[in-house]
């Protein structure tokens, strides 16, 4: 059996590696000149700057298994315990986020009237909608103010989305399940608290701390280990242009992404010596080759998957192109020496506060190895579903915006030693109301095309863990 994986983001890499371990003949095509997709680490003057995910929660057995198979356990780095301290910006200041319902009573994050409304959660009715926005679900349980401050901040940290558009069923299914079983989320947590704690303890005994984790040289370590395990099965600078069905399986048209001015070593023409590849065309700017495979795993962003499948199944392509995205920028701000840097995980800014940023991570506080000793690194998030236009700001304007907000929120007036912005288009997929119904239609369409599979963050989970878990569960 021969399999082509399109896209070497974490989803494509982990899928290909999982298949290779099962003895499948797999080949990965990546348009860029480096693997990892959005995931990666830039080393700059002793700082480690993540291009996307800052880390992952070590709580999935499949992730630990992958880490062990790749021999990376010694290279894991857990977040400092100060990462427990998280903040929300509201009413003109940062407030600590309480870690439990009893802690909320003592906290000043929301006024007394909001706390009383949140306590009334015990009497919340069940919802009956098949799909519902996160905002509507949360208002039923904790009221309008807690939704616009606390729930909005939580989703911003994961989706950079809009509470009124995100589907609670697709983004927080565990909350919907808790409501289904117990009506009230508080009641559910009280009833299931003991078994949740026991499950966490059982995971911890297996090395699954549940703590935010990365590697000694950042997330790049995982990308590099997967890429080197795939070896020549991973082809960089190789863009897939088109997919088509044949009587026996699939035909993948690939082209070198380099023009004649920058020919890479081992062009597609030379690689055509590989018996599986058939030389098709040479238009002067790109060499195209065609590959016949039994299965194809499309692990690109959904808009690209849509283009590749447009001639195979226009309706499926339309479903894929209608998955919304939110552009986002990660802006790294480094200081060699900043007096009294803040400690903790960082803060999130609810959209109701109408500030210029989504939040900031105190990276050097919870991952000290990612900055030189005594230095401070912040990663500030900008853009998201509500302010995509900010991601289009030029470097100078983005830097000015971020520094103004760090001064207003954290009181940081000192000029930084560097600012580096990383912008992502299309950005983070948004699982809006209707996402699960769309996924059901996509699944039904895939059934009509044996051998065609979709992988990656547009579908069933945006986190690195979700992508790795789905790769391990892949069945062809
Ligand atoms: C700023 C930011 C912060 C994040 N923070 C976290 C976090 O802290 N924790 C967490 O778990 N997750 C986080 N995420 C989410 C997570 O990093 C991503 O969801 C995940 O890495 C996406 O992986 P993917 O493989 O699905 O897609 P991608 O990384 O987008 O990979 C797709 C690949 O397909 C390639 N490609 C596209 N077209 C073609 C073509 N025609 N032919 C060949 N190749 C093609 C692309 O070049 C790319 O390499 C964050 C994301 C962002 C953007």
Coordinates of C-alpha atoms and ligand atoms in Angstrom, one line a residue:
X1 CA 0.0 0.0 0.0
X2 CA 1.4 3.4 -1.0
X3 CA 0.2 6.6 0.9
X4 CA 0.8 10.3 0.1
X5 CA 0.6 12.8 2.9
X6 CA 0.2 16.4 1.8
X7 CA 1.5 19.0 4.2
X8 CA 4.2 18.5 6.9
X9 CA 2.7 20.4 9.7
X10 CA 2.4 18.5 13.0
X11 CA -0.7 16.7 11.7
X12 CA 1.0 15.5 8.5
X13 CA 4.3 14.6 10.2
X14 CA 2.6 12.7 13.0
X15 CA 0.3 10.9 10.6
X16 CA 3.2 9.9 8.3
X17 CA 5.3 8.7 11.2
X18 CA 2.5 6.7 12.6
X19 CA 2.0 5.0 9.2
X20 CA 5.7 4.4 8.7
X21 CA 5.9 2.7 12.1
X22 CA 3.1 0.4 10.9
X23 CA 5.2 -0.5 7.9
X24 CA 3.2 1.5 5.4
X25 CA 5.1 3.0 2.3
X26 CA 4.4 6.7 2.9
X27 CA 5.7 9.8 1.3
X28 CA 5.1 13.4 2.6
X29 CA 5.0 16.5 0.3
X30 CA 5.6 19.9 1.9
X31 CA 5.4 23.1 0.0
X32 CA 7.7 25.1 2.3
X33 CA 11.5 24.7 2.7
X34 CA 11.1 23.5 6.3
X35 CA 8.7 21.0 8.0
X36 CA 6.4 21.9 10.9
X37 CA 3.9 24.2 9.3
X38 CA 3.0 26.9 11.9
X39 CA 4.9 25.0 14.6
X40 CA 8.6 25.8 15.0
X41 CA 11.2 27.6 17.1
X42 CA 13.4 30.5 16.1
X43 CA 16.7 30.9 18.1
X44 CA 17.6 34.6 18.5
X45 CA 20.4 35.9 20.8
X46 CA 19.9 33.2 23.3
X47 CA 16.1 33.5 23.3
X48 CA 13.8 30.7 21.9
X49 CA 10.8 32.2 20.1
X50 CA 7.9 29.9 19.2
X51 CA 6.3 30.5 15.9
X52 CA 3.0 29.0 17.2
X53 CA 2.3 26.6 20.1
X54 CA 4.1 27.5 23.2
X55 CA 3.8 23.9 24.4
X56 CA 1.3 21.2 25.1
X57 CA -0.5 19.8 28.2
X58 CA 1.2 16.4 28.9
X59 CA -2.0 14.4 29.5
X60 CA -2.4 12.2 26.5
X61 CA -0.8 8.7 26.5
X62 CA -0.4 8.9 22.7
X63 CA 1.7 12.0 23.0
X64 CA 4.0 10.4 25.7
X65 CA 4.3 7.3 23.5
X66 CA 5.3 9.4 20.5
X67 CA 7.9 11.3 22.7
X68 CA 9.3 7.9 23.9
X69 CA 9.4 6.4 20.5
X70 CA 11.4 9.4 19.3
X71 CA 13.7 9.2 22.3
X72 CA 12.7 12.7 23.5
X73 CA 11.7 12.1 27.1
X74 CA 15.0 13.5 28.5
X75 CA 14.4 16.7 26.5
X76 CA 11.0 17.5 28.0
X77 CA 10.7 20.7 30.1
X78 CA 7.7 21.3 32.3
X79 CA 6.4 24.7 33.1
X80 CA 7.5 26.3 36.4
X81 CA 4.7 26.0 39.1
X82 CA 4.3 29.8 38.8
X83 CA 2.4 29.1 35.5
X84 CA -0.6 28.4 37.8
X85 CA -0.9 32.1 38.3
X86 CA -3.0 33.4 35.4
X87 CA -4.5 36.9 35.0
X88 CA -7.4 38.6 33.3
X89 CA -7.4 42.3 32.3
X90 CA -10.7 43.9 33.4
X91 CA -11.9 47.1 34.9
X92 CA -8.5 48.8 34.1
X93 CA -6.3 46.3 35.9
X94 CA -5.0 42.7 36.0
X95 CA -6.8 40.3 38.3
X96 CA -5.7 36.8 39.3
X97 CA -8.0 34.1 37.8
X98 CA -9.3 31.9 40.7
X99 CA -8.4 28.2 40.2
X100 CA -11.7 26.8 41.7
X101 CA -15.2 27.9 42.5
X102 CA -14.5 28.4 46.3
X103 CA -11.4 30.6 45.3
X104 CA -13.8 32.7 43.2
X105 CA -15.6 33.8 46.4
X106 CA -12.4 35.5 47.7
X107 CA -11.3 36.8 44.3
X108 CA -11.8 40.3 42.9
X109 CA -11.9 39.3 39.3
X110 CA -15.6 40.0 39.0
X111 CA -17.9 42.1 41.2
X112 CA -20.1 40.6 43.9
X113 CA -23.3 40.8 41.7
X114 CA -21.5 38.6 39.1
X115 CA -20.4 36.1 41.8
X116 CA -24.0 35.8 43.1
X117 CA -25.2 35.2 39.5
X118 CA -22.4 32.6 39.1
X119 CA -23.5 30.8 42.3
X120 CA -27.0 30.6 40.8
X121 CA -25.5 28.3 38.2
X122 CA -26.7 25.5 40.5
X123 CA -30.2 26.3 39.3
X124 CA -29.4 26.6 35.5
X125 CA -31.8 24.8 33.2
X126 CA -30.5 22.4 30.6
X127 CA -30.2 23.5 27.0
X128 CA -31.9 21.6 24.2
X129 CA -30.3 23.0 21.0
X130 CA -28.4 20.6 18.8
X131 CA -25.8 23.2 18.5
X132 CA -25.4 26.4 20.4
X133 CA -23.0 29.3 20.6
X134 CA -20.5 29.4 23.5
X135 CA -21.9 32.7 24.5
X136 CA -25.5 31.5 24.7
X137 CA -24.5 28.3 26.6
X138 CA -22.3 30.3 29.1
X139 CA -24.9 33.0 29.7
X140 CA -27.5 30.3 30.6
X141 CA -25.0 29.0 33.2
X142 CA -23.0 31.9 34.6
X143 CA -24.8 35.0 33.3
X144 CA -23.9 37.8 30.9
X145 CA -21.0 39.5 32.8
X146 CA -19.0 36.4 33.6
X147 CA -19.5 35.3 30.0
X148 CA -18.1 38.5 28.6
X149 CA -15.1 38.5 31.0
X150 CA -14.2 35.0 32.1
X151 CA -15.5 32.8 29.3
X152 CA -14.4 35.2 26.6
X153 CA -10.9 35.2 28.1
X154 CA -10.7 31.4 28.2
X155 CA -11.8 31.0 24.5
X156 CA -9.4 33.8 23.5
X157 CA -6.5 31.8 24.9
X158 CA -7.4 28.8 22.7
X159 CA -9.3 30.0 19.6
X160 CA -8.9 33.8 19.5
X161 CA -12.5 33.7 18.4
X162 CA -15.9 35.2 19.1
X163 CA -18.1 33.7 21.9
X164 CA -21.2 34.5 19.9
X165 CA -20.0 32.5 16.9
X166 CA -18.0 29.6 18.3
X167 CA -20.0 26.4 18.8
X168 CA -19.9 25.2 22.4
X169 CA -20.5 21.6 21.1
X170 CA -17.4 21.8 18.9
X171 CA -15.1 23.8 21.2
X172 CA -16.0 22.7 24.8
X173 CA -17.8 19.3 24.3
X174 CA -16.9 18.3 27.9
X175 CA -19.1 21.2 29.2
X176 CA -22.0 20.1 27.1
X177 CA -21.6 16.6 28.4
X178 CA -21.5 17.8 32.0
X179 CA -24.7 19.7 31.4
X180 CA -26.4 16.7 29.7
X181 CA -25.6 14.5 32.7
X182 CA -26.1 16.9 35.6
X183 CA -27.9 20.0 34.2
X184 CA -25.7 22.3 36.4
X185 CA -22.0 22.4 35.7
X186 CA -21.2 23.1 39.4
X187 CA -23.3 20.2 40.4
X188 CA -21.6 18.0 37.8
X189 CA -18.1 19.1 39.0
X190 CA -19.1 18.4 42.6
X191 CA -20.5 14.9 41.7
X192 CA -17.7 14.0 39.4
X193 CA -14.9 15.9 41.2
X194 CA -13.7 12.8 43.0
X195 CA -13.5 10.6 39.9
X196 CA -11.9 13.5 37.9
X197 CA -9.2 13.7 40.6
X198 CA -8.7 9.9 40.6
X199 CA -8.3 9.9 36.8
X200 CA -5.7 12.8 37.0
X201 CA -3.8 10.8 39.7
X202 CA -3.9 7.7 37.5
X203 CA -2.5 9.7 34.6
X204 CA 0.2 11.3 36.8
X205 CA 1.3 7.8 37.9
X206 CA 1.9 7.0 34.2
X207 CA 4.1 10.2 33.8
X208 CA 1.2 12.3 32.4
X209 CA 1.6 15.4 34.7
X210 CA -1.1 17.4 32.9
X211 CA 1.3 20.3 33.1
X212 CA 2.2 22.6 30.2
X213 CA 5.3 21.1 28.6
X214 CA 7.8 21.8 25.9
X215 CA 11.3 20.6 24.9
X216 CA 14.8 22.0 25.9
X217 CA 15.1 23.8 22.5
X218 CA 11.4 24.5 22.0
X219 CA 8.7 22.8 19.9
X220 CA 11.2 22.6 17.0
X221 CA 12.6 19.5 18.8
X222 CA 9.5 17.5 18.1
X223 CA 9.3 18.7 14.4
X224 CA 13.0 17.9 13.8
X225 CA 12.7 14.4 15.4
X226 CA 9.7 13.5 13.3
X227 CA 11.3 14.9 10.1
X228 CA 14.5 13.0 10.7
X229 CA 12.6 9.8 11.5
X230 CA 10.9 10.2 8.1
X231 CA 14.2 10.8 6.3
X232 CA 13.9 10.9 2.5
X233 CA 10.2 10.0 2.8
X234 CA 9.7 13.8 3.5
X235 CA 10.1 16.0 0.5
X236 CA 10.4 19.7 1.2
X237 CA 9.8 22.5 -1.4
X238 CA 7.3 20.2 -3.1
X239 CA 3.9 21.7 -3.5
X240 CA 1.0 19.5 -4.4
X241 CA -1.0 21.1 -7.2
X242 CA -3.8 18.8 -7.9
X243 CA -5.5 15.5 -6.8
X244 CA -7.5 13.2 -9.0
X245 CA -9.1 9.8 -8.7
X246 CA -8.2 6.9 -10.8
X247 CA -9.8 3.5 -11.1
X248 CA -7.2 2.0 -8.6
X249 CA -6.7 5.0 -6.3
X250 CA -5.3 8.5 -6.4
X251 CA -3.0 10.6 -8.6
X252 CA -1.1 13.4 -6.9
X253 CA 0.4 16.1 -9.1
X254 CA 3.4 17.7 -7.3
X255 CA 5.7 20.5 -8.4
X256 CA 8.9 21.9 -7.1
X257 CA 8.1 25.2 -5.4
X258 CA 11.4 26.7 -6.5
X259 CA 11.8 28.6 -9.8
X260 CA 14.8 28.3 -12.1
X261 CA 16.7 31.1 -10.2
X262 CA 16.9 28.9 -7.1
X263 CA 17.2 25.3 -8.1
X264 CA 17.4 23.0 -5.1
X265 CA 19.7 20.0 -5.1
X266 CA 17.7 17.0 -6.3
X267 CA 15.0 18.6 -8.4
X268 CA 11.8 16.8 -9.3
X269 CA 13.4 15.9 -12.6
X270 CA 16.2 14.1 -10.9
X271 CA 13.8 12.5 -8.4
X272 CA 11.8 11.2 -11.4
X273 CA 14.4 8.3 -11.3
X274 CA 12.3 7.1 -8.4
X275 CA 10.1 4.4 -10.0
X276 CA 7.0 5.7 -8.2
X277 CA 7.3 9.1 -9.8
X278 CA 6.5 9.8 -13.4
X279 CA 7.9 13.0 -15.0
X280 CA 5.0 14.9 -16.5
X281 CA 5.9 18.5 -17.4
X282 CA 8.5 21.2 -17.1
X283 CA 7.1 24.7 -17.6
X284 CA 10.4 26.5 -16.9
X285 CA 9.4 27.7 -13.5
X286 CA 8.4 24.5 -11.9
X287 CA 8.9 20.8 -12.6
X288 CA 5.8 18.7 -12.1
X289 CA 5.7 15.0 -11.4
X290 CA 2.8 12.7 -10.8
X291 CA 2.5 10.0 -8.2
X292 CA 0.0 7.1 -8.0
X293 CA -1.0 6.1 -4.5
X294 CA -3.7 4.0 -2.8
X295 CA -4.4 6.6 -0.1
X296 CA -4.0 10.3 0.2
X297 CA -4.0 12.2 3.5
X298 CA -4.6 15.9 3.0
X299 CA -3.1 17.7 6.0
X300 CA -3.0 21.3 4.7
X301 CA -5.1 24.2 5.9
X302 CA -8.8 23.8 4.7
X303 CA -8.6 26.5 2.0
X304 CA -5.8 24.5 0.3
X305 CA -7.6 21.2 0.8
X306 CA -10.6 22.8 -0.9
X307 CA -8.5 23.9 -4.0
X308 CA -6.8 20.5 -4.3
X309 CA -10.2 18.7 -4.2
X310 CA -12.2 21.2 -6.4
X311 CA -12.2 19.0 -9.4
X312 CA -12.7 15.7 -7.5
X313 CA -15.8 16.8 -5.5
X314 CA -17.0 20.4 -5.8
X315 CA -19.5 20.1 -2.9
X316 CA -16.8 18.7 -0.6
X317 CA -14.5 21.5 -1.7
X318 CA -17.2 24.1 -0.9
X319 CA -17.7 22.7 2.6
X320 CA -13.9 22.9 3.1
X321 CA -13.6 26.5 1.9
X322 CA -16.4 27.6 4.2
X323 CA -14.5 26.7 7.4
X324 CA -13.8 30.2 8.8
X325 CA -10.3 31.2 10.0
X326 CA -9.0 34.0 12.3
X327 CA -5.6 35.5 11.4
X328 CA -3.3 35.8 14.4
X329 CA 0.1 37.3 15.1
X330 CA 2.5 36.2 17.8
X331 CA 4.7 39.1 18.7
X332 CA 7.9 38.3 20.8
X333 CA 9.3 41.1 22.9
X334 CA 12.7 40.4 24.6
X335 CA 14.5 42.4 27.3
X336 CA 18.1 41.5 28.4
X337 CA 17.4 43.1 31.7
X338 CA 13.9 44.3 32.9
X339 CA 13.6 45.3 36.5
X340 CA 10.8 43.4 38.4
X341 CA 9.4 41.4 35.5
X342 CA 5.9 39.9 36.2
X343 CA 5.7 36.3 37.2
X344 CA 3.0 33.7 36.2
X345 CA 1.6 32.4 33.0
X346 CA 0.4 35.7 31.6
X347 CA -2.9 37.5 31.0
X348 CA -5.8 37.5 28.6
X349 CA -7.9 40.5 27.6
X350 CA -11.7 40.0 27.1
X351 CA -12.9 41.7 23.9
X352 CA -15.3 43.8 26.0
X353 CA -12.2 45.7 27.3
X354 CA -11.5 46.9 23.8
X355 CA -7.7 46.9 24.0
X356 CA -5.3 46.3 21.1
X357 CA -4.1 42.9 22.1
X358 CA -5.6 39.5 22.9
X359 CA -3.2 38.8 25.8
X360 CA 0.5 38.1 26.7
X361 CA 2.5 35.1 27.9
X362 CA 5.2 35.7 30.5
X363 CA 7.3 33.1 28.7
X364 CA 10.6 33.5 30.6
X365 CA 8.7 33.2 33.9
X366 CA 7.2 29.8 33.2
X367 CA 9.8 28.4 30.8
X368 CA 13.1 30.0 32.1
X369 CA 15.1 28.0 29.6
X370 CA 13.6 30.0 26.7
X371 CA 15.5 33.2 27.6
X372 CA 19.1 33.9 28.8
X373 CA 19.6 34.1 32.6
X374 CA 18.1 37.3 33.9
X375 CA 16.3 38.2 30.6
X376 CA 12.6 38.5 30.1
X377 CA 10.5 37.3 27.1
X378 CA 6.9 38.1 26.5
X379 CA 4.8 36.7 23.6
X380 CA 1.9 39.0 22.8
X381 CA -1.0 37.7 20.7
X382 CA -2.7 40.2 18.3
X383 CA -5.7 39.8 15.9
X384 CA -8.1 36.9 16.1
X385 CA -11.7 36.7 14.8
X386 CA -12.6 40.2 16.0
X387 CA -9.6 42.1 14.8
X388 CA -8.1 40.4 11.8
X389 CA -7.0 43.8 10.4
X390 CA -4.4 44.2 13.1
X391 CA -2.4 41.2 11.8
X392 CA -2.0 43.2 8.5
X393 CA -0.2 46.1 10.3
X394 CA 3.4 46.5 9.2
X395 CA 6.2 45.7 11.6
X396 CA 6.6 49.2 13.0
X397 CA 2.9 49.7 13.6
X398 CA 2.5 46.2 15.2
X399 CA 5.5 46.9 17.5
X400 CA 4.1 50.3 18.5
X401 CA 0.7 48.8 19.3
X402 CA 2.2 46.0 21.4
X403 CA 4.6 48.2 23.3
X404 CA 1.8 50.7 24.0
X405 CA -0.3 47.9 25.5
X406 CA 2.5 46.4 27.5
X407 CA 3.1 49.9 29.0
X408 CA -0.6 50.4 29.7
X409 CA -1.3 47.0 31.2
X410 CA 2.0 46.0 32.8
X411 CA 3.7 49.4 33.2
X412 CA 6.6 48.3 31.1
X413 CA 8.2 51.6 29.8
X414 CA 11.8 50.4 29.0
X415 CA 12.5 49.9 25.3
X416 CA 12.9 46.2 24.4
X417 CA 16.1 44.7 23.0
X418 CA 14.1 43.2 20.2
X419 CA 10.6 42.7 18.9
X420 CA 9.8 40.0 16.4
X421 CA 6.4 39.5 14.9
X422 CA 5.2 36.2 13.3
X423 CA 1.9 36.5 11.4
X424 CA -0.3 33.6 10.4
X425 CA -2.8 33.6 7.5
X426 CA -5.2 32.0 7.3
X427 CA -4.5 31.6 11.1
X428 CA -6.6 29.5 13.5
X429 CA -9.7 27.6 12.2
X430 CA -12.9 28.7 14.0
X431 CA -15.3 26.0 14.9
X432 CA -18.4 28.1 14.7
X433 CA -22.0 27.0 15.2
X434 CA -22.7 24.5 12.5
X435 CA -19.2 23.1 12.5
X436 CA -20.3 19.6 13.7
X437 CA -23.0 19.5 11.0
X438 CA -20.5 20.5 8.4
X439 CA -18.1 17.8 9.7
X440 CA -20.9 15.2 9.3
X441 CA -21.4 16.3 5.7
X442 CA -17.6 16.2 5.1
X443 CA -17.5 12.7 6.6
X444 CA -20.4 11.6 4.3
X445 CA -18.6 13.0 1.3
X446 CA -15.3 11.3 2.2
X447 CA -17.2 7.9 2.2
X448 CA -17.8 8.5 -1.5
X449 CA -14.0 8.7 -2.1
X450 CA -12.3 5.6 -0.7
X451 CA -8.7 6.3 0.1
X452 CA -9.2 10.0 0.8
X453 CA -8.5 11.3 4.3
X454 CA -8.3 14.8 5.9
X455 CA -6.1 15.6 8.8
X456 CA -5.1 18.7 10.8
X457 CA -6.5 21.5 12.8
X458 CA -9.5 22.5 10.7
X459 CA -11.5 19.5 11.7
X460 CA -11.5 17.9 15.2
X461 CA -9.3 19.9 17.5
X462 CA -6.8 22.8 17.0
X463 CA -4.2 21.8 19.6
X464 CA -0.9 20.0 18.9
X465 CA -2.2 17.2 21.1
X466 CA -5.4 16.9 19.1
X467 CA -3.3 16.6 15.9
X468 CA -1.0 13.9 17.4
X469 CA -4.0 12.0 18.9
X470 CA -5.8 11.9 15.5
X471 CA -2.6 10.8 13.7
X472 CA -2.3 7.8 16.1
X473 CA -5.9 6.9 15.6
X474 CA -5.7 7.1 11.8
X475 CA -7.1 4.0 10.1
X476 CA -6.7 3.4 6.4
Ligands
LIG1 C1 0.0 31.7 17.1 C2 -0.5 30.3 17.5 C3 -0.3 29.8 18.8 C4 -0.7 28.5 19.1 N1 -0.6 28.1 20.4 C5 -0.8 26.8 20.7 C6 -0.5 26.2 21.9 O1 0.1 26.9 22.8 N2 -0.8 24.9 22.1 C7 -1.3 24.1 21.2 O2 -1.5 22.9 21.4 N3 -1.6 24.6 20.0 C8 -1.4 25.9 19.7 N4 -1.6 26.4 18.4 C9 -2.3 25.5 17.4 C10 -1.3 24.5 16.8 O3 0.0 25.0 16.8 C11 -1.8 24.3 15.3 O4 -3.2 24.1 15.3 C12 -1.1 23.1 14.7 O5 0.3 23.2 14.8 C13 -1.6 23.0 13.2 O6 -0.9 21.9 12.6 P1 -1.4 21.4 11.2 O7 -0.5 20.3 10.8 O8 -2.9 21.0 11.3 O9 -1.4 22.6 10.1 P2 -0.2 23.5 9.6 O10 0.8 23.7 10.7 O11 -0.8 24.7 9.0 O12 0.5 22.6 8.5 C14 0.0 22.6 7.2 C15 1.2 22.4 6.2 O13 0.7 22.2 4.9 C16 1.6 22.8 4.0 N5 1.0 23.0 2.7 C17 0.0 23.9 2.4 N6 -0.3 23.7 1.1 C18 0.4 22.7 0.5 C19 0.5 22.1 -0.7 N7 -0.3 22.5 -1.8 N8 1.4 21.1 -0.9 C20 2.2 20.7 0.1 N9 2.2 21.2 1.3 C21 1.3 22.2 1.6 C22 2.0 24.0 4.7 O14 3.2 24.6 4.2 C23 2.1 23.5 6.1 O15 3.5 23.1 6.4 C24 -1.3 27.7 18.1 C25 -1.4 28.2 16.8 C26 -1.0 29.5 16.5 C27 -1.1 29.9 15.0

